[in-house]
mmCIF file of C-alpha atoms in Angstrom:
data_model
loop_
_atom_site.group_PDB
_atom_site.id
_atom_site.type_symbol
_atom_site.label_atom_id
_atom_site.label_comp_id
_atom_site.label_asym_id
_atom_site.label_seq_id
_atom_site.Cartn_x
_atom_site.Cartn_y
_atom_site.Cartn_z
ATOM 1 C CA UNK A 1 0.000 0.000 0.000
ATOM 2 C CA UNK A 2 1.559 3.381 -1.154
ATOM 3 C CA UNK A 3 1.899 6.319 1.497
ATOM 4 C CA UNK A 4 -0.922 8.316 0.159
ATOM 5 C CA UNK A 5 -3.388 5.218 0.155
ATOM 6 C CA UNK A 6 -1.936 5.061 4.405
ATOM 7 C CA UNK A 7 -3.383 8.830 4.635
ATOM 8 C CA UNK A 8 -6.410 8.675 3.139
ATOM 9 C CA UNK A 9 -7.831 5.372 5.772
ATOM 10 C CA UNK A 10 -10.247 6.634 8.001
ATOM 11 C CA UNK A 11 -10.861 3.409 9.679
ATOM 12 C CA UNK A 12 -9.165 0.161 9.302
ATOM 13 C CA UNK A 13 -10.542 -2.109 11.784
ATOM 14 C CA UNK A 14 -8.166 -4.922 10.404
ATOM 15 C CA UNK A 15 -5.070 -3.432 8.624
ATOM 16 C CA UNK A 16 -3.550 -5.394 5.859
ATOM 17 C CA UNK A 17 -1.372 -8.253 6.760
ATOM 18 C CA UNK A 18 2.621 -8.416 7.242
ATOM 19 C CA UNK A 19 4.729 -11.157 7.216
ATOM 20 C CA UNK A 20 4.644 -13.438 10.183
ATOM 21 C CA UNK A 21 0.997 -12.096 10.738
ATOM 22 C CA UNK A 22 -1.888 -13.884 10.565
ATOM 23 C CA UNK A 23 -5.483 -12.545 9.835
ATOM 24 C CA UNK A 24 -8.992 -13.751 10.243
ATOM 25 C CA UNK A 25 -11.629 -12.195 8.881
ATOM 26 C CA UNK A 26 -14.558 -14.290 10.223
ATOM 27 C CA UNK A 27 -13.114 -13.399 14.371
ATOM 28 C CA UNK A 28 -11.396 -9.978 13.766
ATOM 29 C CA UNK A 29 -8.446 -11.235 14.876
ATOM 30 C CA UNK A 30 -4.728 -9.752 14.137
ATOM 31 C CA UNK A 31 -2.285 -11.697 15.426
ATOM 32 C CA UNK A 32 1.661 -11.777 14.959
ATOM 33 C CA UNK A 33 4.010 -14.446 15.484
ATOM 34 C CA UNK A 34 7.169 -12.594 17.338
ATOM 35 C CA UNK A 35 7.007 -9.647 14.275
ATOM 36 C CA UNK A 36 9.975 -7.717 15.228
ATOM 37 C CA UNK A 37 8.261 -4.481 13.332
ATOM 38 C CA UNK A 38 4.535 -2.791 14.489
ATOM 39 C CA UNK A 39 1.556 -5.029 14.241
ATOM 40 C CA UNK A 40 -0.535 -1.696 12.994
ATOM 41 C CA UNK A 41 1.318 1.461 11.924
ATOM 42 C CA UNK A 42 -0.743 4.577 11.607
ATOM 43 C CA UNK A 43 0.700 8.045 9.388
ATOM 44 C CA UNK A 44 -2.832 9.224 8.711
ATOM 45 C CA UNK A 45 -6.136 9.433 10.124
ATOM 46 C CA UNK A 46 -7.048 5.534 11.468
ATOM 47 C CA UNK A 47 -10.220 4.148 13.947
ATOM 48 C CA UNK A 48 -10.083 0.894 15.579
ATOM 49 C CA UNK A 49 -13.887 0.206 16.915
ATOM 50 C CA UNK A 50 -13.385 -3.807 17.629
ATOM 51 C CA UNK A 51 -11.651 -6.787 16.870
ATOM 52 C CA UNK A 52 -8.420 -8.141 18.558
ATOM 53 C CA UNK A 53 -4.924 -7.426 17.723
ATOM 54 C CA UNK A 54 -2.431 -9.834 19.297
ATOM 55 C CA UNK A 55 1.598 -9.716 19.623
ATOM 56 C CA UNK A 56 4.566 -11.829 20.917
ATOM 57 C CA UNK A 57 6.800 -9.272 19.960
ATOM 58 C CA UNK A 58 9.775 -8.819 22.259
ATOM 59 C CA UNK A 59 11.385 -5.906 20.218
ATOM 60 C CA UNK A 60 8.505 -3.977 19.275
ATOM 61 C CA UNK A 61 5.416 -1.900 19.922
ATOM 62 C CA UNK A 62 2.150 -3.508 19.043
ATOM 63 C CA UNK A 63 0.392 -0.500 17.781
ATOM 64 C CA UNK A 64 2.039 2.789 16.794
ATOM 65 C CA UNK A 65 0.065 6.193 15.886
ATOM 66 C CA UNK A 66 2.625 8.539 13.885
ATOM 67 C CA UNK A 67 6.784 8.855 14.115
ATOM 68 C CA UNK A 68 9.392 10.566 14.695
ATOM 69 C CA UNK A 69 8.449 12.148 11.198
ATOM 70 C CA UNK A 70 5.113 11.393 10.495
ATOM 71 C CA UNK A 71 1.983 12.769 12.375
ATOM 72 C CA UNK A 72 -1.126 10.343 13.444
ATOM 73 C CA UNK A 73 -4.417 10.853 14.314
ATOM 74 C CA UNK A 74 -6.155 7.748 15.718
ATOM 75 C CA UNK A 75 -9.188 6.845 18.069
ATOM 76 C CA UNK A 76 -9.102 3.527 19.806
ATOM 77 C CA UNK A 77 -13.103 3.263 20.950
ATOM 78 C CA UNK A 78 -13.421 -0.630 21.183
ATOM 79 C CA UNK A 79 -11.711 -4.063 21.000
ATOM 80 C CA UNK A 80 -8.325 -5.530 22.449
ATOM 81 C CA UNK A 81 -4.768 -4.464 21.597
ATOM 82 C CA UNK A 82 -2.766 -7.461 23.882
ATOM 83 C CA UNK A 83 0.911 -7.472 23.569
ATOM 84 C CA UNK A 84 2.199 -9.672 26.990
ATOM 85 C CA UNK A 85 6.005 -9.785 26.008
ATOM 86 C CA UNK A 86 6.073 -6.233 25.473
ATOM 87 C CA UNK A 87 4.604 -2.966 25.105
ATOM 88 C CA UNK A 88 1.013 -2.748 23.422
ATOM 89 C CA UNK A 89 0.561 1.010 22.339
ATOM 90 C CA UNK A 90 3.116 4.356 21.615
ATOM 91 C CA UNK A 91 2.492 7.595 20.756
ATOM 92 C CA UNK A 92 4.344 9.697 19.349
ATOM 93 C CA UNK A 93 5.169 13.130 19.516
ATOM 94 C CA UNK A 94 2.969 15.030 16.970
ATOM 95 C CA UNK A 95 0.772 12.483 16.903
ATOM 96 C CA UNK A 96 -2.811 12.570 18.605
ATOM 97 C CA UNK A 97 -4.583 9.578 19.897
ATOM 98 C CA UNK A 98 -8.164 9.069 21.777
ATOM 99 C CA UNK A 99 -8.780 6.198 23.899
ATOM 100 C CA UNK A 100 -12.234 5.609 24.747
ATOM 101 C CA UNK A 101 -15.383 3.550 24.902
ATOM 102 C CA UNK A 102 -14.574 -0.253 25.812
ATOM 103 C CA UNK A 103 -10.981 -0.246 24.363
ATOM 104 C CA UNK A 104 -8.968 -2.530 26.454
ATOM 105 C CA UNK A 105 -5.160 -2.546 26.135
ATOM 106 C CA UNK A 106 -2.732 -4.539 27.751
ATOM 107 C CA UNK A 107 0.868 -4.880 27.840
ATOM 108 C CA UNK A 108 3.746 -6.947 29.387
ATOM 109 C CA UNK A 109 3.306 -6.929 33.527
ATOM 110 C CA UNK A 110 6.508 -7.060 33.734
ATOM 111 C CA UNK A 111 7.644 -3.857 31.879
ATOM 112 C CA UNK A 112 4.759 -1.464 29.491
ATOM 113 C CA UNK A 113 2.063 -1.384 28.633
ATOM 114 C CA UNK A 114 2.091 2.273 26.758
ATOM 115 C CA UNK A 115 4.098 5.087 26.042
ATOM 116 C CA UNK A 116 2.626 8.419 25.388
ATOM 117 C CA UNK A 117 4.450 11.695 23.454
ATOM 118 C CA UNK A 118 2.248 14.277 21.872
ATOM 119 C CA UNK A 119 -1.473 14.101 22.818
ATOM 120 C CA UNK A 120 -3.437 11.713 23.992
ATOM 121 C CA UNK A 121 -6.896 11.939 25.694
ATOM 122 C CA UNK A 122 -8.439 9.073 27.680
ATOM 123 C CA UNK A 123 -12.246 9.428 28.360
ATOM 124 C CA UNK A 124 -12.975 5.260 29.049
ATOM 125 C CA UNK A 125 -12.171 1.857 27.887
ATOM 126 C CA UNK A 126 -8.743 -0.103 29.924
ATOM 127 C CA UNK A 127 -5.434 0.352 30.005
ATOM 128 C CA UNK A 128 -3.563 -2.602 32.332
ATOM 129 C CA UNK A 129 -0.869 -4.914 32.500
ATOM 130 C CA UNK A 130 2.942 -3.131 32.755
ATOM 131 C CA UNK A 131 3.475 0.598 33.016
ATOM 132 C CA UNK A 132 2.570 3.640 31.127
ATOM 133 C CA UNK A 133 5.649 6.117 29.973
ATOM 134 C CA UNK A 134 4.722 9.768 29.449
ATOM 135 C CA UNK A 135 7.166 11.868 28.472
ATOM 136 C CA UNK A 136 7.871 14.793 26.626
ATOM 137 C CA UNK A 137 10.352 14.808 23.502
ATOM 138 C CA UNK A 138 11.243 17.849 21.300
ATOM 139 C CA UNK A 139 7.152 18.602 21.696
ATOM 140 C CA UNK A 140 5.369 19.173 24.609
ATOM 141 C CA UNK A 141 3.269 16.351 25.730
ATOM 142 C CA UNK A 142 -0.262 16.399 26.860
ATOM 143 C CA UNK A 143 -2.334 13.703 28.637
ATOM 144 C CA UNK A 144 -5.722 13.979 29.566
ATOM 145 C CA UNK A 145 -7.557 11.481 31.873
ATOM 146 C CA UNK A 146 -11.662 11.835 32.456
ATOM 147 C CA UNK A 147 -12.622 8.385 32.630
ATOM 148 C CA UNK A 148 -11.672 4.760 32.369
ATOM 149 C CA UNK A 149 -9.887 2.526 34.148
ATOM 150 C CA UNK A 150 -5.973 1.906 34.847
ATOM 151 C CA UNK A 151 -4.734 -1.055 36.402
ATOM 152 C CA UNK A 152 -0.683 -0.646 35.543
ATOM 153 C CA UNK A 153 1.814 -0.891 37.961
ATOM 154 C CA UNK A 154 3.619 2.841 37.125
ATOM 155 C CA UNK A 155 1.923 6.139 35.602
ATOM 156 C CA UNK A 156 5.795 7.249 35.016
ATOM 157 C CA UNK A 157 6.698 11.112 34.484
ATOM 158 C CA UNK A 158 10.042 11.325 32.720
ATOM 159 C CA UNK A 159 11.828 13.651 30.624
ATOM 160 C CA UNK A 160 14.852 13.263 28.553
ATOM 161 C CA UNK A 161 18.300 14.037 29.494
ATOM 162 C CA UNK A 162 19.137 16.221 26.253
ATOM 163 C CA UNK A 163 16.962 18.918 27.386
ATOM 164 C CA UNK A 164 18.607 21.216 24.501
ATOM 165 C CA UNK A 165 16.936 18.769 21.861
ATOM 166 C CA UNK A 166 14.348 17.057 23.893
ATOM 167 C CA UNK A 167 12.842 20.447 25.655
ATOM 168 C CA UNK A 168 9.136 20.286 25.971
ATOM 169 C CA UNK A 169 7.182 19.802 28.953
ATOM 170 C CA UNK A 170 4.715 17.425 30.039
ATOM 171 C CA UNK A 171 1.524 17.446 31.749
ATOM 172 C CA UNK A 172 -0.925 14.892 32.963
ATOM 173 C CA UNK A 173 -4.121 15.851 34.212
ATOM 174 C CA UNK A 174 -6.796 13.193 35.918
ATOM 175 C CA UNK A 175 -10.165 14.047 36.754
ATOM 176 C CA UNK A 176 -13.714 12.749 36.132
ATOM 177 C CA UNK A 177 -14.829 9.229 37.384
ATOM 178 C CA UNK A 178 -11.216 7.668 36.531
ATOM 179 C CA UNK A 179 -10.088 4.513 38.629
ATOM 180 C CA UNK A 180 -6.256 4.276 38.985
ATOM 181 C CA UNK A 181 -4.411 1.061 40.682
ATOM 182 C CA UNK A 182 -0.573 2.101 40.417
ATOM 183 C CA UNK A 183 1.490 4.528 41.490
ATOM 184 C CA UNK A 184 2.480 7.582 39.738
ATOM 185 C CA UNK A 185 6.119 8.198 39.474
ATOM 186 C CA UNK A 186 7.385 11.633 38.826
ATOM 187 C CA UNK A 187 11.543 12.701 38.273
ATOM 188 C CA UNK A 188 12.413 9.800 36.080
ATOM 189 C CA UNK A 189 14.916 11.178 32.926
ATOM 190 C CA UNK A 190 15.179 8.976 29.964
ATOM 191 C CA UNK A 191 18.870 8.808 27.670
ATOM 192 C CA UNK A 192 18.044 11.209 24.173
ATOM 193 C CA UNK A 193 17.727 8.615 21.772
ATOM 194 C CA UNK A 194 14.018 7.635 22.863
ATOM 195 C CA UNK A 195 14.887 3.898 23.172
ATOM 196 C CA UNK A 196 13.551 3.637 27.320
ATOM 197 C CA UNK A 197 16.622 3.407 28.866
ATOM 198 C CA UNK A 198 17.267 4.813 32.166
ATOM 199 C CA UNK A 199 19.704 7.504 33.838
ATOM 200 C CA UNK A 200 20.171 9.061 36.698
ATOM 201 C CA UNK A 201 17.166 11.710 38.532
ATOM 202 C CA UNK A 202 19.520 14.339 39.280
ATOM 203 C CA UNK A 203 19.482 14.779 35.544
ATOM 204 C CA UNK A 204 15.767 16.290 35.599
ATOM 205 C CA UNK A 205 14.887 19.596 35.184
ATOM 206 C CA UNK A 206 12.953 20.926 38.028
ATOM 207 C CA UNK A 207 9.099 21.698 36.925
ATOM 208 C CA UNK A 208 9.711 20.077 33.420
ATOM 209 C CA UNK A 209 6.448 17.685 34.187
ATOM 210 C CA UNK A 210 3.419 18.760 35.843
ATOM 211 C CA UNK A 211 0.832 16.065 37.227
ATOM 212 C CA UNK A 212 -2.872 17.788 38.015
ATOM 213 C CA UNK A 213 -5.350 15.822 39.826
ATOM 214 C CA UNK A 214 -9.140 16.959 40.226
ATOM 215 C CA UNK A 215 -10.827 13.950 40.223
ATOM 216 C CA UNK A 216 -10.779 10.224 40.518
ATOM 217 C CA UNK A 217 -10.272 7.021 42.808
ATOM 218 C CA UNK A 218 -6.355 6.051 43.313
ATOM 219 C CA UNK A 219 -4.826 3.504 45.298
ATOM 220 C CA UNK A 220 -2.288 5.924 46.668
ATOM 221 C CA UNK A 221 -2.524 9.177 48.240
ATOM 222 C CA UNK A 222 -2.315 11.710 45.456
ATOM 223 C CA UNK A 223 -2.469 14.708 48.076
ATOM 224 C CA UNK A 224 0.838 16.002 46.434
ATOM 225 C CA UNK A 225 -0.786 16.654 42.496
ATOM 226 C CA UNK A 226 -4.194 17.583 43.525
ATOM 227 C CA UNK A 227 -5.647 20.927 41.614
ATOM 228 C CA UNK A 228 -6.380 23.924 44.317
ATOM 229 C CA UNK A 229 -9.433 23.392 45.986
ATOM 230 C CA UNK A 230 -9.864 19.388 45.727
ATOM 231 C CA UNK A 231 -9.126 17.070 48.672
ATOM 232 C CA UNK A 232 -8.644 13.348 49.524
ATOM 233 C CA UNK A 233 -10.524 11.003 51.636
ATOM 234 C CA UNK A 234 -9.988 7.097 51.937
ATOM 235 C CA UNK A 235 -12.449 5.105 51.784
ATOM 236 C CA UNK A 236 -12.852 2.198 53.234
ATOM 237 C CA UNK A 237 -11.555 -0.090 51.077
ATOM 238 C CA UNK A 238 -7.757 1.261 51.106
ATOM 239 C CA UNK A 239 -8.397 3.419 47.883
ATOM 240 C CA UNK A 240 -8.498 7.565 47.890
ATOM 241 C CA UNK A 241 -10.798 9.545 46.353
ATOM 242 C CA UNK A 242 -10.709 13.028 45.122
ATOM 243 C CA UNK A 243 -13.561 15.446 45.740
ATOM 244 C CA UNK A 244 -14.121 18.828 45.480
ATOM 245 C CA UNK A 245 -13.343 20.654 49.345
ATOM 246 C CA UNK A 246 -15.917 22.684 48.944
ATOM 247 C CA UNK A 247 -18.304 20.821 49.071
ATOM 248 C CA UNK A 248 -19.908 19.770 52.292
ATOM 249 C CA UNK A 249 -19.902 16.289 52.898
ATOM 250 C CA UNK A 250 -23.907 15.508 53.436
ATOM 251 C CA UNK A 251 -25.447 15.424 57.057
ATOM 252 C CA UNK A 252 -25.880 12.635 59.596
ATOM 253 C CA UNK A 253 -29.716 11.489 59.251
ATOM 254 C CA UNK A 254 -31.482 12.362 62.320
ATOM 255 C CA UNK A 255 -32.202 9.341 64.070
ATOM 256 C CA UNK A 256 -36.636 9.379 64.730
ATOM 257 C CA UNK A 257 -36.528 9.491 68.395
ATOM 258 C CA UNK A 258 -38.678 6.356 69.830
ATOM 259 C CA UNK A 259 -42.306 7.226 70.940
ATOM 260 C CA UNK A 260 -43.375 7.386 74.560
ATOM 261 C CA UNK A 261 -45.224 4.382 75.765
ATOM 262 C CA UNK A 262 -48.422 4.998 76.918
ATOM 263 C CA UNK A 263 -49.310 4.267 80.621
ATOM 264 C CA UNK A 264 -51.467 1.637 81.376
#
C-alpha cells in the first residue's frame, strides 16, 4: 500500500497483513508471530472500533500512531490491543490519539504497557498490565484522563536528558470518574535517543512535568498533584478519592426518636 493510500484510511478495523501475521476475517483477529516491526502502523487518520490485535513481539510496539516524522491521528473506541512480552501502544510526539469507549489494552506486567508523546486523551475503555511512559520529547506532551480505568503498575513522568533537543514539557491531568491502581512516578529522565533506557534523577529539570489531579479514585494518596481546591478522603476499602473541598460532605440522618409508651 503506497503512502498516500496510508493517509487517506479513516478506519481500518483490520489493517492489511505483514509477514509473520496472521489474519482472520470471520473473528477480527490480528495476530503476529514474534514480528519484530509494528503489528498496525498509523501516518494518517485511522479508527479501531473492535476486533483483537495480538503480539509476541519482544522488540517492538504492538500498535504505533505517527513517528518521529510522520503525524497520526487515531481513536481507539473498542476491541483488544494485547501485547504480553512487550509494550502494546506508543504515541508519538505530533501524533494525537483518543482512547475511549470499551478499548482494552494490555501490555507486558513485567515492563509497558504504553508510552505516550504528543497528545493523547483518555475518556474510558482499559489500560492494564505493565506501566505507562509519558514523556515529553522535542514537543510538549499532553495527557488527559476523564474516565476509564488503569490497572498498571507505574503512571511514570520522565523527561529526557538532552533537554537542549528534547525540551518540551509534560503534563498529565486526571479528573472525572477515573479509577487508577498504580502509582504515579514523577523525576524519572530517559537517555536522548528515545529507546527507554534509564539515567540518573539528578538529571531532571525541576518543573519540566506537571501532574494535576481533580478527580478520581487512586490507590495511593495523590495529596501532592491535587488541583487547588480538591481534597482526599480514603475510603474504606484502602483506595483515595478526590472530591471537590468545597463541598460539604452531606449530614448525619437524624435518628426518629422512639415514641413514649403509653401508661397503662
Amino acid at each position: 500500500m503506497s503512502r498516500a493510500a496510508q493517509r487517506s484510511l479513516t478506519a481500518v478495523p483490520i489493517p492489511a497483513v505483514r509477514k509473520k501475521e496472521q489474519k482472520n476475517p470471520e473473528t477480527g483477529k490480528l495476530e503476529s508471530n514474534g514480528n519484530s516491526s509494528y503489528v498496525i502502523y498509523n501516518a494518517g487518520t485511522m479508527t479501531i472500533a473492535g476486533g483483537e490485535v495480538i503480539g509476541t513481539s519482544g522488540y517492538s510496539s504492538l500498535v504505533c500512531n505517527g513517528s518521529n516524522k510522520e503525524a497520526g491521528v487515531m481513536t481507539i473506541s473498542g476491541g483488544k490491543l494485547s501485547q504480553p512480552s512487550y509494550n502494546a501502544l506508543i504515541n508519538y510526539p505530533m501524533s494525537t490519539l483518543t482512547i475511549t469507549g470499551s478499548a482494552d489494552i494490555a501490555g507486558d506486567p513485567n515492563s509497558s504497557a504504553a508510552t505516550f508523546y504528543g497528545t493523547v486523551t483518555m475518556t474510558g475503555g482499559s489500560i492494564r498490565d505493565g506501566e505507562i511512559l509519558i514523556a515529553p520529547a522535542y514537543t510538549d506532551t499532553n495527557v488527559t484522563i476523564t474516565g476509564g480505568t488503569i490497572a498498571c503498575t507505574n503512571l511514570k513522568m520522565a523527561s529526557f536528558t538532552d533537554q537542549t533537543t528534547w525540551n518540551g514539557s509534560g503534563r498529565l491531568d486526571i479528573s472525572g470518574n477515573t479509577q487508577v491502581t498504580g502509582t504515579i512516578v514523577t523525576g524519572t529522565t530517559l537517555s536522548s535517543n528515545m529507546t527507554g533506557a534509564f539515567v540518573p534523577d539528578a538529571q531532571v529539570i525541576a518543573g519540566r512535568n506537571t501532574v494535576v489531579i481533580s478527580g478520581g479514585t487512586f490507590s495511593q494518596d495523590v495529596t501532592d498533584y491535587l488541583a487547588d481546591g480538591y481534597e482526599v478522603e480514603q475510603d474504606g476499602n484502602g483506595m483515595f478519592a478526590v472530591q471537590d473541598a468545597s463541598i460539604a460532605p452531606a449530614p448525619e440522618p437524624t435518628p426518629t426518636p422512639e415514641p413514649t409508651p403509653t401508661p397503662e
